[in-house]
XYZ file of C-alpha atoms in Angstrom:
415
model
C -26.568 7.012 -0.137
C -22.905 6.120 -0.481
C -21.823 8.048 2.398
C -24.285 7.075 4.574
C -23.080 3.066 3.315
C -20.042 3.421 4.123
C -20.608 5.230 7.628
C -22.566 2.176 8.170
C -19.549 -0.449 7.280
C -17.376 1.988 9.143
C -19.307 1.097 12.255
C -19.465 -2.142 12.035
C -15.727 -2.575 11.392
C -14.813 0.285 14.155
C -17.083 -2.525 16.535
C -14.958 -5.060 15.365
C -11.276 -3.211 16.059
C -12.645 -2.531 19.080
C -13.444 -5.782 20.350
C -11.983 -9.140 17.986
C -14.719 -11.154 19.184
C -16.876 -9.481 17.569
C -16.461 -11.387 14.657
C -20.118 -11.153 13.093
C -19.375 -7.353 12.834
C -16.663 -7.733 10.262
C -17.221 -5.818 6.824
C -16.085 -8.544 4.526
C -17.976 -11.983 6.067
C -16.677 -14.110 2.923
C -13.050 -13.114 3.642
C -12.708 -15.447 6.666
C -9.016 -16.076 6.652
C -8.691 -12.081 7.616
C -10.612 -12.536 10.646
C -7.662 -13.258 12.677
C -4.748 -11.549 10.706
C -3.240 -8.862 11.494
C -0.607 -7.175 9.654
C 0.616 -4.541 12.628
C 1.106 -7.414 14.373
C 4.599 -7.298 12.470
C 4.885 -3.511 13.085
C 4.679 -3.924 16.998
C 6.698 -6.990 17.089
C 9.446 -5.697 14.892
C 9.284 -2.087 17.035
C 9.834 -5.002 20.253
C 12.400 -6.147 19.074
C 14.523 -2.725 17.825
C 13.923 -1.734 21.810
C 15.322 -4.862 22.443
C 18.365 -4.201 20.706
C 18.781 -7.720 18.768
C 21.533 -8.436 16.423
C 18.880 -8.880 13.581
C 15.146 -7.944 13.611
C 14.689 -9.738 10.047
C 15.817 -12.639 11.150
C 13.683 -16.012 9.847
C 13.255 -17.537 13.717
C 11.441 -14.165 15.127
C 8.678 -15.084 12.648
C 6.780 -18.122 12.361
C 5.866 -17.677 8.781
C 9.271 -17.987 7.326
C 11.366 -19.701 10.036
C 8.934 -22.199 11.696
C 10.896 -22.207 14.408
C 10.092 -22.418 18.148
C 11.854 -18.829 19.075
C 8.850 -17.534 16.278
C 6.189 -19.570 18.218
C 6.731 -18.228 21.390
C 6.908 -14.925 20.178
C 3.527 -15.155 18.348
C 1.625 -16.198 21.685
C 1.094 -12.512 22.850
C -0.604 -11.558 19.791
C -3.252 -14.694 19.819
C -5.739 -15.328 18.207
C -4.166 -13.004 15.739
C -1.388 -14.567 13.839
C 1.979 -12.815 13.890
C 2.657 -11.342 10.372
C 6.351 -11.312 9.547
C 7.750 -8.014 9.266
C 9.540 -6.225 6.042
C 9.792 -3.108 5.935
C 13.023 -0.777 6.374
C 14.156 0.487 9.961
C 12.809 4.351 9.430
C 9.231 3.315 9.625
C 9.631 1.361 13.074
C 9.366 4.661 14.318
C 5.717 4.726 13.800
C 4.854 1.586 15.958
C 7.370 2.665 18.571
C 5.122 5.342 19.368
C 2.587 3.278 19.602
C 4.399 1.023 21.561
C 4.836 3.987 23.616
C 1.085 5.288 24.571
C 0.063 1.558 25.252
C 1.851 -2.045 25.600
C -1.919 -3.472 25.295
C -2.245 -5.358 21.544
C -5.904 -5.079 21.970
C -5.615 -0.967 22.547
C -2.519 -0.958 19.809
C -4.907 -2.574 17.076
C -7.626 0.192 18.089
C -5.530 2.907 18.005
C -3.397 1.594 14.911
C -7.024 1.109 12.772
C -8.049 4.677 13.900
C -5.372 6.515 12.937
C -5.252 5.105 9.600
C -9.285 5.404 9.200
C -8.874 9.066 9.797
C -5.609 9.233 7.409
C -6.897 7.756 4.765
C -10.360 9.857 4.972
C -8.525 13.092 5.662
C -6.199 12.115 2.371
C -8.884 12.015 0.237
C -11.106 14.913 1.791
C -8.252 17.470 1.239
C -6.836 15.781 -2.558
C -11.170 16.445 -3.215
C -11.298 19.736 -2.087
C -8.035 21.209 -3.368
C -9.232 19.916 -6.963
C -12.190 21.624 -6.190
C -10.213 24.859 -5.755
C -9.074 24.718 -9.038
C -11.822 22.662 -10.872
C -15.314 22.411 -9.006
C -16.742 19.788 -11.156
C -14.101 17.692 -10.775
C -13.404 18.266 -7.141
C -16.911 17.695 -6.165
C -16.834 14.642 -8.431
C -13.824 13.115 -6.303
C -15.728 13.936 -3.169
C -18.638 12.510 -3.835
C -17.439 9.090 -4.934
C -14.660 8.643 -2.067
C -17.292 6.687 -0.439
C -16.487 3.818 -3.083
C -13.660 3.977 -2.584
C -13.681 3.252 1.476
C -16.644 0.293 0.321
C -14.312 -1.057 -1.486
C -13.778 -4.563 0.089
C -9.896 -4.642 -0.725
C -9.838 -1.162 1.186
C -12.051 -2.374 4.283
C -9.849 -5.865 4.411
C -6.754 -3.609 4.353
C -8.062 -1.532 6.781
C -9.015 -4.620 9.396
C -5.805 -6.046 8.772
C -4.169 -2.820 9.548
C -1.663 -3.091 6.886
C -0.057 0.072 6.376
C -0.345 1.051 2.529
C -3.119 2.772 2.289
C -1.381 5.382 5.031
C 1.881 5.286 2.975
C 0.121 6.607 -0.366
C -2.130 8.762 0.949
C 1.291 10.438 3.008
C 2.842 10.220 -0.348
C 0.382 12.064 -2.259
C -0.624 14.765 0.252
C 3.165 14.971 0.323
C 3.961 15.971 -3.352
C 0.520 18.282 -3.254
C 1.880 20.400 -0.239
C 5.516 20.204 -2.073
C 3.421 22.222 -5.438
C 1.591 24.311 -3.002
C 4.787 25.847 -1.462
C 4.929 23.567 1.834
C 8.549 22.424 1.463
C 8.849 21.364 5.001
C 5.071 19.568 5.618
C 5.474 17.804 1.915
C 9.561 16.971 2.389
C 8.399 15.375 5.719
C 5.577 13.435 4.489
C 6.963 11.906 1.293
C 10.431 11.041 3.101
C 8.084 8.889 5.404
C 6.174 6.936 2.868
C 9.717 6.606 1.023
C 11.445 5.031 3.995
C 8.672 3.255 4.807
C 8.058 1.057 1.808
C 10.846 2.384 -0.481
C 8.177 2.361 -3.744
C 7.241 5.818 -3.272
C 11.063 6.772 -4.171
C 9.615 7.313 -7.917
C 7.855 9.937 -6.855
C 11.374 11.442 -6.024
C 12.341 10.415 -9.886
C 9.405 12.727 -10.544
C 10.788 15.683 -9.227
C 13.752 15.154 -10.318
C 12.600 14.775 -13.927
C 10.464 18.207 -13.656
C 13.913 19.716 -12.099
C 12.201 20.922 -8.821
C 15.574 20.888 -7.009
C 14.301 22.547 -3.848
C 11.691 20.192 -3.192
C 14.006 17.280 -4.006
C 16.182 18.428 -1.284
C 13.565 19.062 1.097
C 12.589 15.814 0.815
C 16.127 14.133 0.859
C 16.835 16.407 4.102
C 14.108 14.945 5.981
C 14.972 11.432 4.636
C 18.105 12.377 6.545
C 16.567 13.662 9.584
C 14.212 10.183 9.942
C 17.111 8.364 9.123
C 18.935 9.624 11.703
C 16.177 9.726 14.184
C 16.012 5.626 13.965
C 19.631 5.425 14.260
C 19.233 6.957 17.996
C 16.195 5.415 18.514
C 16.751 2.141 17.663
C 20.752 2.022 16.963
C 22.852 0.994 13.925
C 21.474 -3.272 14.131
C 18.666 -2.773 12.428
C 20.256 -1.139 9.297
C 23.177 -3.074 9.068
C 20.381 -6.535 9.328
C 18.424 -4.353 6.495
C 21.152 -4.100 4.015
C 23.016 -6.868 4.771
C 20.246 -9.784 5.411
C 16.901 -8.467 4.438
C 17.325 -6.607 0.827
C 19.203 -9.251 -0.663
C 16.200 -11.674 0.957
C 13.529 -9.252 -0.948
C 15.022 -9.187 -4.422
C 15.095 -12.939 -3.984
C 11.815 -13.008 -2.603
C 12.858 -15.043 0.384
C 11.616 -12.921 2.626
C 8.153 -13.074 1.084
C 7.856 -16.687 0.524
C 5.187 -17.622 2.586
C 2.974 -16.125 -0.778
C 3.882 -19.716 -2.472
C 2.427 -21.670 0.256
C -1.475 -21.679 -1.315
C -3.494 -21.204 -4.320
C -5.140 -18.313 -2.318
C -1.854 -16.425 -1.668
C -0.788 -16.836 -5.442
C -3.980 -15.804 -6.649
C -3.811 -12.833 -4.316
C -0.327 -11.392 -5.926
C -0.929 -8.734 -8.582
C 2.610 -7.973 -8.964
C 4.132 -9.034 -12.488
C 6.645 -11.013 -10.748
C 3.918 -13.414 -9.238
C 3.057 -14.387 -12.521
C 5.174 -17.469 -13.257
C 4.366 -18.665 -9.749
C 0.302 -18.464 -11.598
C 1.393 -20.274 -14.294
C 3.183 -23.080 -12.320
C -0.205 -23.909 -10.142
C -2.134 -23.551 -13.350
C 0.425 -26.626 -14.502
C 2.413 -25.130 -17.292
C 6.145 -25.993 -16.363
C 8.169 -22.924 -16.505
C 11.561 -24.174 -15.240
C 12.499 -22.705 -12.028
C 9.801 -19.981 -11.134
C 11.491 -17.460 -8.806
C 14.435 -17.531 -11.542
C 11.317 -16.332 -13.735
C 9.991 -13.851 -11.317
C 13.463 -12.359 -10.496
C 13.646 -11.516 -14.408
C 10.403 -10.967 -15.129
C 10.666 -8.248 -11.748
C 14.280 -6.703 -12.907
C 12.515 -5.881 -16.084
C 9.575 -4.734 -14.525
C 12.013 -2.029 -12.861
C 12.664 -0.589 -15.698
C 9.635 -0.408 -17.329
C 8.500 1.312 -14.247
C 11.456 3.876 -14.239
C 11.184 4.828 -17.739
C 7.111 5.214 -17.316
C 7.798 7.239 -14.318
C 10.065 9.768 -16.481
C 6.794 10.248 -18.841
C 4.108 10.480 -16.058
C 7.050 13.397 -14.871
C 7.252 15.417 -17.972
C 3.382 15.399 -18.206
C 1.931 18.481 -18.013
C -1.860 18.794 -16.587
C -3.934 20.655 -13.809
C -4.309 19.282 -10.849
C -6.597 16.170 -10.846
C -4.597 14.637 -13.742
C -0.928 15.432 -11.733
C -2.402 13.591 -8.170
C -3.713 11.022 -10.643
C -0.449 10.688 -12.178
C 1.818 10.294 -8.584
C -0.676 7.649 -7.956
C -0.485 5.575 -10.861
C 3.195 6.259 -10.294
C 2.698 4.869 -6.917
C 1.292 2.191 -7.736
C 4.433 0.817 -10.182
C 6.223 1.196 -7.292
C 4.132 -1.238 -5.403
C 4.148 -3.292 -8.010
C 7.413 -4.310 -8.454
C 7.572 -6.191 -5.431
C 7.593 -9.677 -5.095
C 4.645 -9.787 -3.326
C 1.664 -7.150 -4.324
C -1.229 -8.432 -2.077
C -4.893 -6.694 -3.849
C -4.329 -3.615 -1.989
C -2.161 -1.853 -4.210
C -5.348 -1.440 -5.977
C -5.889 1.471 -3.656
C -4.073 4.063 -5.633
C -6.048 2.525 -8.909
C -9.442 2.941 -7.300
C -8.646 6.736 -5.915
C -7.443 7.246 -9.565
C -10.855 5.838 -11.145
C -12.807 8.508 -8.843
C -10.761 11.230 -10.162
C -10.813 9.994 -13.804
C -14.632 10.367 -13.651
C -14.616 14.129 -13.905
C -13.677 13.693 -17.500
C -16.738 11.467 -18.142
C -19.542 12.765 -20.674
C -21.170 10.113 -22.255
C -23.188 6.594 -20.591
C -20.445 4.326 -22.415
C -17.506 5.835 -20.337
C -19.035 5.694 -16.902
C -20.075 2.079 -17.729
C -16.283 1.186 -18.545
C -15.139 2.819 -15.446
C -18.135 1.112 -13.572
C -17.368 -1.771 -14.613
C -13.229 -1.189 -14.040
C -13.733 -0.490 -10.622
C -15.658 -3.800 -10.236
C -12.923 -5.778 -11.540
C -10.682 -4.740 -9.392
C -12.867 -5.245 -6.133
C -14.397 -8.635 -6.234
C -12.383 -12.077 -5.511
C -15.208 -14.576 -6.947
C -15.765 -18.207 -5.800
C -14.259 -19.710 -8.114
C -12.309 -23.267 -8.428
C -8.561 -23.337 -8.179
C -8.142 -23.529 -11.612
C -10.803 -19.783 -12.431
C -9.622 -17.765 -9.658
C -5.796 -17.948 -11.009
C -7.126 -17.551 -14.346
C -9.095 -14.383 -13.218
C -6.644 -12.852 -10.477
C -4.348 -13.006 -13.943
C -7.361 -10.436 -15.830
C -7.387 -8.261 -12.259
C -3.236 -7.890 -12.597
C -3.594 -6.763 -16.960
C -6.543 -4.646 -15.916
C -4.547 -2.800 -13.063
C -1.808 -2.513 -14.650
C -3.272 -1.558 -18.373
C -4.891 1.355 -16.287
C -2.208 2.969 -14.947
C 0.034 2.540 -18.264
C -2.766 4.162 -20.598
C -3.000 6.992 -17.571
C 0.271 7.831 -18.454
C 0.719 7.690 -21.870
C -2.790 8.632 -22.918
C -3.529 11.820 -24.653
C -4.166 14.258 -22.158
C -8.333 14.808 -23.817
C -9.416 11.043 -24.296
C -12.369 10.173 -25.556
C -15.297 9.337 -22.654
């Protein structure tokens, strides 16, 4: 029943990536405001602009959500009537959209092709992570297999996959990464978790996990093909885009300048599971904190190292396999959450880690809990200003109380 579900909402959103006016085909009809955004929008225009060779990619004016400016307003006219996202992410991962760029300069054919690739990713992720648990345990692999299906229902999963935002790819790269490093792949796993890492830069604790469990060869395999991606971007794209990177665009992200437009509504603020978004919750809730981003600097420097040191334990836990992928993606999903801006789709790794929790399930009262976990972490009720602040705040202490007690659980809990 689930799989044939979710074959079903994978047709109707395939119909819909196939043709945007197809808007009654959507998966998610309540989530309106997604209809016409479109994060790869940022992905192709930033790749345009690398070919392009401008002095600075990151720059405010090329995107209408942070610079308002007419350059940005021009430049969002070929992507109508999807907004232009603004773009964020380091120079490395441009090289994905420039091949895009390169098989067609159509949007319309770009947004197919971008949603397809990821659709297949993302089910091919969590078809092999299923059936290499299986190899090892068959209850639990067949467990994981047979509830992936939730996992692609899951409306945060089917918005992120409309939207064609890329973080679902980046952790399922990251995982199947570390499992082909501990299968003896060097080269396939090196390749595939240097991607995710210079694509979002959050995976990099995964790297703090093999460092931890001293697996030098894999660390280097990894930091080889960081190299090798690195320097494939450089003659790609040349040496602008890094220099705007370190110069103009990290210092922007610690700040959270370059993520600002998450301020402008209740909706956006809501939306932000990371820790640091919290004092921004408070404010609209009306309890005067000061200056917030002063807050939500601290409250995210702190959050680094919280996330560090729990990496360091999640590495020198021992387990078989289900509990060591569910570990890289709780670890994964500190990462995420230490930046500014954590839209609900770092949830991913937290829902893939529910379906592979289950195996250890026995009695009704555990499966209810988990049931009722996964729930939580789904649905974005209707709810006045006022409740859906108050309850986005229970979503971020639920996701992230999950992931802590993952780590620093005893490995036979009570179900």
């Amino acid at each position: 029943v689930l799989w044939a579900l979710a074959a079903v909402q994978t047709a109707r959103l395939s119909t819909f990536m196939g043709d945007a006016t197809r808007i009654e085909h959507v998966p998610i009809p309540l989530a309106e405001h997604f209809n016409h955004h479109a994060c790869m929008t940022a992905y192709v225009q930033a790749a345009k602009l690398a070919e392009a060779r401008v002095d600075n990619l990151y720059d405010a004016d090329w995107w209408p959500s942070l610079g308002h400016s007419p350059t940005g307003d021009a430049q969002a006219r070929a992507y109508a009537p999807f907004e232009l996202d603004a773009y964020a992410y380091p120079p490395p991962f441009l090289l994905a959209p420039r091949l895009l760029r390169a098989l067609s300069h159509d949007f319309s054919a770009q947004r197919a092709l971008w949603y397809g690739v990821q659709a297949l990713t993302m089910a091919l992720g969590l078809w092999l992570v299923g059936v290499w648990i299986a190899g090892a345990d068959a209850r639990a692999g067949v467990r994981a297999l047979l509830l992936a299906p939730l996992i692609v229902l899951a409306p945060p999963v089917l918005v992120t996959l409309q939207a064609g935002n890329v973080h679902l790819v980046v952790v399922v790269m990251a995982v199947v990464g570390m499992l082909a490093l501990q299968r003896g792949r060097p080269a396939l796993g090196g390749a595939l978790l240097a991607f995710s890492i210079l694509a979002k830069i959050s995976p990099g604790l995964l790297g703090v996990v093999l460092l931890v469990q001293r697996r030098w060869r894999d660390a280097l395999w990894t930091a080889g093909f960081g190299l090798l991606w690195t320097l494939l971007a450089l003659i790609v794209f040349g040496s602008a885009p890094f220099a705007a990177f370190i110069h103009y665009q990290l210092p922007r992200l610690r700040s959270g300048a370059a993520l600002e437009f998450f301020t402008g509504s209740i909706v956006d603020i809501a939306a932000n599971m990371a820790p640091a978004g919290l004092p921004y919750k408070l404010e609209a809730l009306g309890l005067a904190l000061g200056d917030a981003s002063a807050a939500a600097a601290t409250i995210g420097t702190l959050f680094t190292l919280v996330a560090i040191a729990l990496t360091v334990v999640a590495g020198r836990r021992s387990g078989d396999l289900r509990i060591q992928v569910g570990l890289w993606l709780a670890v994964l999903t500190l990462g995420a959450l230490r930046s500014p801006f954590a839209p609900p789709y770092v949830g991913f790794a937290v829902l893939w880690l529910l379906s592979l929790w289950a195996a250890e399930l026995r009695r009704p009262p555990g499966a209810v809990a988990l049931a009722l976990a996964f729930v939580l972490l789904c649905v974005t009720p209707p709810l006045p200003d006022a409740g859906l602040l108050l309850f986005s705040m229970v979503q971020q202490a639920l996701l992230l109380a999950l992931v802590v007690w993952f780590i620093v659980r005893p490995t036979r809990p009570p179900s």
